[in-house]
mmCIF file of C-alpha atoms in Angstrom:
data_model
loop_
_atom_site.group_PDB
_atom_site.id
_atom_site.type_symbol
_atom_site.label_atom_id
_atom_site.label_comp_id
_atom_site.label_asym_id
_atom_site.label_seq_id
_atom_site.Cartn_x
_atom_site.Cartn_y
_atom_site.Cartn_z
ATOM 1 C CA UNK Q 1 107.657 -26.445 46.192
ATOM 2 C CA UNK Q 2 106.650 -29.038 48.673
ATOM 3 C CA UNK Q 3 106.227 -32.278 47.603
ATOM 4 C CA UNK Q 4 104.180 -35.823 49.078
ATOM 5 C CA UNK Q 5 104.504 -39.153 47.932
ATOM 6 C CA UNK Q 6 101.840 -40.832 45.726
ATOM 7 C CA UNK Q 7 99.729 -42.979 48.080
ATOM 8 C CA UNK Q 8 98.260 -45.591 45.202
ATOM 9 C CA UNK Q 9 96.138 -46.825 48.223
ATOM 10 C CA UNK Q 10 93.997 -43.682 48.020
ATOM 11 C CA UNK Q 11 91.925 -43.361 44.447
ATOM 12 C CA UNK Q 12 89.161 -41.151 42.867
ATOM 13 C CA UNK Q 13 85.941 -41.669 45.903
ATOM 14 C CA UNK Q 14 83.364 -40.996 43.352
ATOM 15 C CA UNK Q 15 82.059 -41.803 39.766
ATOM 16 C CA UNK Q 16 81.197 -38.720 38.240
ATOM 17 C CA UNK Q 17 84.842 -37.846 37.456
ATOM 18 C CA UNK Q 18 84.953 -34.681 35.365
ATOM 19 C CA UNK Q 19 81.392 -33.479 35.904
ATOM 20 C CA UNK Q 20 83.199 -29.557 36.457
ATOM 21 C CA UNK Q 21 84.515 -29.901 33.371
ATOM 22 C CA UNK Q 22 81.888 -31.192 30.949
ATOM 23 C CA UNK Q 23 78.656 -30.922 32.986
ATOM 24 C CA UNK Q 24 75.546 -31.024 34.394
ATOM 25 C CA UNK Q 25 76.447 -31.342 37.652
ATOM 26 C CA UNK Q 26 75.367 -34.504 39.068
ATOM 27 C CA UNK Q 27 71.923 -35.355 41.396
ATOM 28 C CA UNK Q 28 72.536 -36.578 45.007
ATOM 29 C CA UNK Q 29 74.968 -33.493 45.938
ATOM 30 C CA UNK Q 30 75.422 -29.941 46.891
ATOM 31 C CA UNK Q 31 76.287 -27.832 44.495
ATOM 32 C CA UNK Q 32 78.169 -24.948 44.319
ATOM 33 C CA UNK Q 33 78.670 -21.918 41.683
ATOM 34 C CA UNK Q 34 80.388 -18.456 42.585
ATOM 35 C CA UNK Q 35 81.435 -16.443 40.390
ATOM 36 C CA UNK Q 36 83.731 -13.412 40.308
ATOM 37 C CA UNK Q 37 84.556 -10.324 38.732
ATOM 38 C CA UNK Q 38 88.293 -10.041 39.200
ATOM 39 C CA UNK Q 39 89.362 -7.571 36.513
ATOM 40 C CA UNK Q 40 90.221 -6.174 33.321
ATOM 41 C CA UNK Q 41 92.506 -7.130 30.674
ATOM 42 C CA UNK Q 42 95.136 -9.548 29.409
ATOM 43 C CA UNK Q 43 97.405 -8.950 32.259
ATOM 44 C CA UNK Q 44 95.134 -9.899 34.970
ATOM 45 C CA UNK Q 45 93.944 -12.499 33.451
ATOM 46 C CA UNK Q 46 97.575 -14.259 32.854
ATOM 47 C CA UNK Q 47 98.161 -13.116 36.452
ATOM 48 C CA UNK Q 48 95.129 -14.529 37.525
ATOM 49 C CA UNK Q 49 95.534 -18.187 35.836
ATOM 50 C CA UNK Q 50 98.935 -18.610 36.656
ATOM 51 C CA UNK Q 51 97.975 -17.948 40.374
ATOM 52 C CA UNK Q 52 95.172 -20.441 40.418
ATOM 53 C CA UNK Q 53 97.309 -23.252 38.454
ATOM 54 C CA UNK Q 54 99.752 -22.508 40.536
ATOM 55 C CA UNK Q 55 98.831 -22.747 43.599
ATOM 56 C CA UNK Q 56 99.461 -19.172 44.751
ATOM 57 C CA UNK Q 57 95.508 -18.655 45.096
ATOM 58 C CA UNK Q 58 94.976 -21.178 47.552
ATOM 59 C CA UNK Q 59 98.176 -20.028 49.470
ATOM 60 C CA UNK Q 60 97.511 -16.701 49.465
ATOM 61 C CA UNK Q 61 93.640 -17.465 50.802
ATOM 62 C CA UNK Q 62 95.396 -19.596 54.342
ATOM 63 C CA UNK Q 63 95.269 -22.941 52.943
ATOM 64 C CA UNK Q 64 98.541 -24.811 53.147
ATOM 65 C CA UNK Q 65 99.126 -27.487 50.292
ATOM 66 C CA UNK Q 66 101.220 -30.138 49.692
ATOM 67 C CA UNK Q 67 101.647 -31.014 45.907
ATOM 68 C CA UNK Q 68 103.466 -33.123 43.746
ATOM 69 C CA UNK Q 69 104.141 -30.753 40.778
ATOM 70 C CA UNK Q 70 104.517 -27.058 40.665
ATOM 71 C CA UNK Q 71 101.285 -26.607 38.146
ATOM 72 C CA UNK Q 72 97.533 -28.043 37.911
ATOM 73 C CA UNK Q 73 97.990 -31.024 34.949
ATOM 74 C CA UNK Q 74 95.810 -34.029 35.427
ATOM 75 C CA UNK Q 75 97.076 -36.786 37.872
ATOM 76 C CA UNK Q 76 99.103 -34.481 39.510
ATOM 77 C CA UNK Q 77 98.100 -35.127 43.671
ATOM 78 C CA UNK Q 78 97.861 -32.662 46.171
ATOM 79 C CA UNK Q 79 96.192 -32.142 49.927
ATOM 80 C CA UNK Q 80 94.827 -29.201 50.920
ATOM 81 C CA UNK Q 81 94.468 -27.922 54.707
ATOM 82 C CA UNK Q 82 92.960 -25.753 56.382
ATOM 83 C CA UNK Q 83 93.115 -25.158 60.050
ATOM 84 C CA UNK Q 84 95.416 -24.934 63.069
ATOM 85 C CA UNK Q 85 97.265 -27.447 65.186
ATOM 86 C CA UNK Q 86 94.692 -30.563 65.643
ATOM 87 C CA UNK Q 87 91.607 -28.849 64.068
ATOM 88 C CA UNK Q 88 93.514 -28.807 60.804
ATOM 89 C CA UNK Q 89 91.847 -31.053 58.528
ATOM 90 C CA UNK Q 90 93.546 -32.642 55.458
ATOM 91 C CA UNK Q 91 91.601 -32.749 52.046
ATOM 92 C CA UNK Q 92 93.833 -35.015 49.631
ATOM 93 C CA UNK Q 93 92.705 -34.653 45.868
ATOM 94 C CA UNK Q 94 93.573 -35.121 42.562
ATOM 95 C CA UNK Q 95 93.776 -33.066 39.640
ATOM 96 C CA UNK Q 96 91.571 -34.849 36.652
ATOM 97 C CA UNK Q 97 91.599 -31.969 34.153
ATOM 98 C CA UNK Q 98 93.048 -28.424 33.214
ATOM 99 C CA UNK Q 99 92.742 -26.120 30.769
ATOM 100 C CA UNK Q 100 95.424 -23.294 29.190
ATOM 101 C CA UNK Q 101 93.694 -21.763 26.573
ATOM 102 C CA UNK Q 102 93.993 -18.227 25.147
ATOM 103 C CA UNK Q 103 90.733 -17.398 26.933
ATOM 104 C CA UNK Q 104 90.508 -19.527 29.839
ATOM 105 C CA UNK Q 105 92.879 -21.045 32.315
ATOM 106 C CA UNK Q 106 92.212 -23.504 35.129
ATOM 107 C CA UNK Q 107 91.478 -27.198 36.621
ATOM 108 C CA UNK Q 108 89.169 -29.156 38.421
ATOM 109 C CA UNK Q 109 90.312 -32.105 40.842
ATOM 110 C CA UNK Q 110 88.592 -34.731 42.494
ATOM 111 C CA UNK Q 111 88.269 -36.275 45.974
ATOM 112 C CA UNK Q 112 90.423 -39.194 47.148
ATOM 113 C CA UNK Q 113 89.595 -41.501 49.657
ATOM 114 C CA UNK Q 114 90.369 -39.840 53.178
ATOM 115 C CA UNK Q 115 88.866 -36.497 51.624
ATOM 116 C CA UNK Q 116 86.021 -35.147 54.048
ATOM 117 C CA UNK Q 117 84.148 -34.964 50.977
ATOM 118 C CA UNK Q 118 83.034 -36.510 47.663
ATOM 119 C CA UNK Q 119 83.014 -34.643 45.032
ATOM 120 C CA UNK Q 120 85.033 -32.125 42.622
ATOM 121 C CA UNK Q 121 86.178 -28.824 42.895
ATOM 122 C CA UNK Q 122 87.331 -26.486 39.550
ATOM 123 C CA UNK Q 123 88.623 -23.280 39.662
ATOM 124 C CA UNK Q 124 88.622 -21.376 36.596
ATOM 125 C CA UNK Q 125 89.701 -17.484 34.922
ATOM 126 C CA UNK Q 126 87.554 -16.608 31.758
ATOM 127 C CA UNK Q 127 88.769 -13.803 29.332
ATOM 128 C CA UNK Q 128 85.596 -12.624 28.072
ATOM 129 C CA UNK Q 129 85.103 -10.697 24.966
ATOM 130 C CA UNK Q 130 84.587 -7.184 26.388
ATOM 131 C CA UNK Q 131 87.970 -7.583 28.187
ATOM 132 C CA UNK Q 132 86.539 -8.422 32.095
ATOM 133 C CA UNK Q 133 88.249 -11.089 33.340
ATOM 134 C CA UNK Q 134 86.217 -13.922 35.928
ATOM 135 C CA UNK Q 135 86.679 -16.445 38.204
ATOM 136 C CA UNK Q 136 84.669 -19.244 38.994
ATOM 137 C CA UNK Q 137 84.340 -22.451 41.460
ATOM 138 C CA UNK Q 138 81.939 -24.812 40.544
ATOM 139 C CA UNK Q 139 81.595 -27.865 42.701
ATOM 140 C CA UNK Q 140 79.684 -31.028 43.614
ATOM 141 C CA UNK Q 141 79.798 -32.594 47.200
ATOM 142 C CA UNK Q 142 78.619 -34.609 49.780
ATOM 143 C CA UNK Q 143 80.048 -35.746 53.174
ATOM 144 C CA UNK Q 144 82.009 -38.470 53.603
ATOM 145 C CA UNK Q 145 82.976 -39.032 56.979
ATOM 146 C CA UNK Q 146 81.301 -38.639 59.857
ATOM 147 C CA UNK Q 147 82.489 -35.144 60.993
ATOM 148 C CA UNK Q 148 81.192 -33.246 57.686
ATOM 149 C CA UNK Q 149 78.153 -35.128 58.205
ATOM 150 C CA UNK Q 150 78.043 -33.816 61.472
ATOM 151 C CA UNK Q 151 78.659 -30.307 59.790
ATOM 152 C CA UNK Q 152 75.224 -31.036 58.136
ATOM 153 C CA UNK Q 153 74.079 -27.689 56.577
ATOM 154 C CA UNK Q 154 77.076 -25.433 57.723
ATOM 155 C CA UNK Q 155 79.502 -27.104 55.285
ATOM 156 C CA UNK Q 156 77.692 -25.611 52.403
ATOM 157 C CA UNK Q 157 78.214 -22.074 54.410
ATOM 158 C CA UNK Q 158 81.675 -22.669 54.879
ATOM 159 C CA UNK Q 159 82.325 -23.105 50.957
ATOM 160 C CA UNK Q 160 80.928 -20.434 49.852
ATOM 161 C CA UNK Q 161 82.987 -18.671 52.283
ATOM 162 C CA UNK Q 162 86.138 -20.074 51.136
ATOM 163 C CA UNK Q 163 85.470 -20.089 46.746
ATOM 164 C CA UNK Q 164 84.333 -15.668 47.889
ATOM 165 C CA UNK Q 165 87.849 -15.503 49.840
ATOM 166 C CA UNK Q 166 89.799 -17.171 46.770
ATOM 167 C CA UNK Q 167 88.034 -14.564 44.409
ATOM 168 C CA UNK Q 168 88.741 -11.632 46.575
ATOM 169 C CA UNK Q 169 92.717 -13.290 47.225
ATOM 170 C CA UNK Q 170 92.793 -13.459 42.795
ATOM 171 C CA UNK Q 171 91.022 -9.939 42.349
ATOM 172 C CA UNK Q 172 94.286 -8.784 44.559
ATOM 173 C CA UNK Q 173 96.902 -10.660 43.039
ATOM 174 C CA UNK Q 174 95.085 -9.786 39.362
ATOM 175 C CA UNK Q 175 95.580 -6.181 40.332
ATOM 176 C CA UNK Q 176 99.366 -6.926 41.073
#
């Protein structure tokens, strides 16, 4: 586990905190749901929480992360990049809620300042009652510097890009 210092300089950039969580989503920001089929049964869906509480998912999808704790509980800090050499860009974050129930695992964190976006992210696995397991990303963003505003309507592309790649990464690591 790699670890980074808390910055207490850097806070939540938004006021909606915990929107994912408890809903709607809020006006004034793009929105994002995907949702995936990633298999059957009680062993991928263990498999599949404890890879997207863990970390693993992201990982395993090309994003390196720096965290402060080896599982999703809220205030732990982390900073996700993606990218190579100069072109990587930092997203730091924090994680304002999780879940580890018998029928759903996950978390949802929320943009810090230095983020090139405001918003929240969650990532969640759902046991349903006929035995599929699902994932699902649900998000609210807009830009906040001047390079995703720049992005203008390709950085809505790009995400659902990325929450497809982490459900196709968790329907392989569900399958073991």
């Amino acid at each position: 586990m790699s670890t980074t210092r808390r910055n207490t300089a850097r806070s939540l950039d938004y006021p909606e905190v915990g929107a994912t969580r408890r809903g709607p989503l809020p006006a004034g920001y793009q929105h994002l749901h995907h949702t995936a089929r990633i298999g059957t049964g009680r062993a991928a869906f263990e498999a599949a929480g404890s890879a997207v509480t863990t970390w693993r998912m992201h990982r395993a999808s090309g994003a390196e992360l720096r965290t402060s704790a080896e599982r999703a509980e809220p205030g732990v800090r982390l900073e996700v990049s993606v990218g190579i050499g100069p072109l990587r860009i930092a997203a730091p974050c924090e994680v304002i809620w999780s879940v580890y129930d018998n029928d759903r695992t996950g978390f949802g964190y929320g943009t810090l300042t230095g983020h090139p976006e405001l918003g929240e992210e969650s990532f969640t696995v759902d046991l349903r009652d006929d035995g599929s397991v699902w994932f699902t990303v649900l998000a609210f963003s807009r830009p906040a510097v001047w390079y995703s505003r720049l992005g203008g309507p390709l950085v809505p592309v790009l995400q659902h890009w990325y929450a497809r790649r982490l459900g196709n990464t968790l329907r392989r690591i569900a399958a073991g």
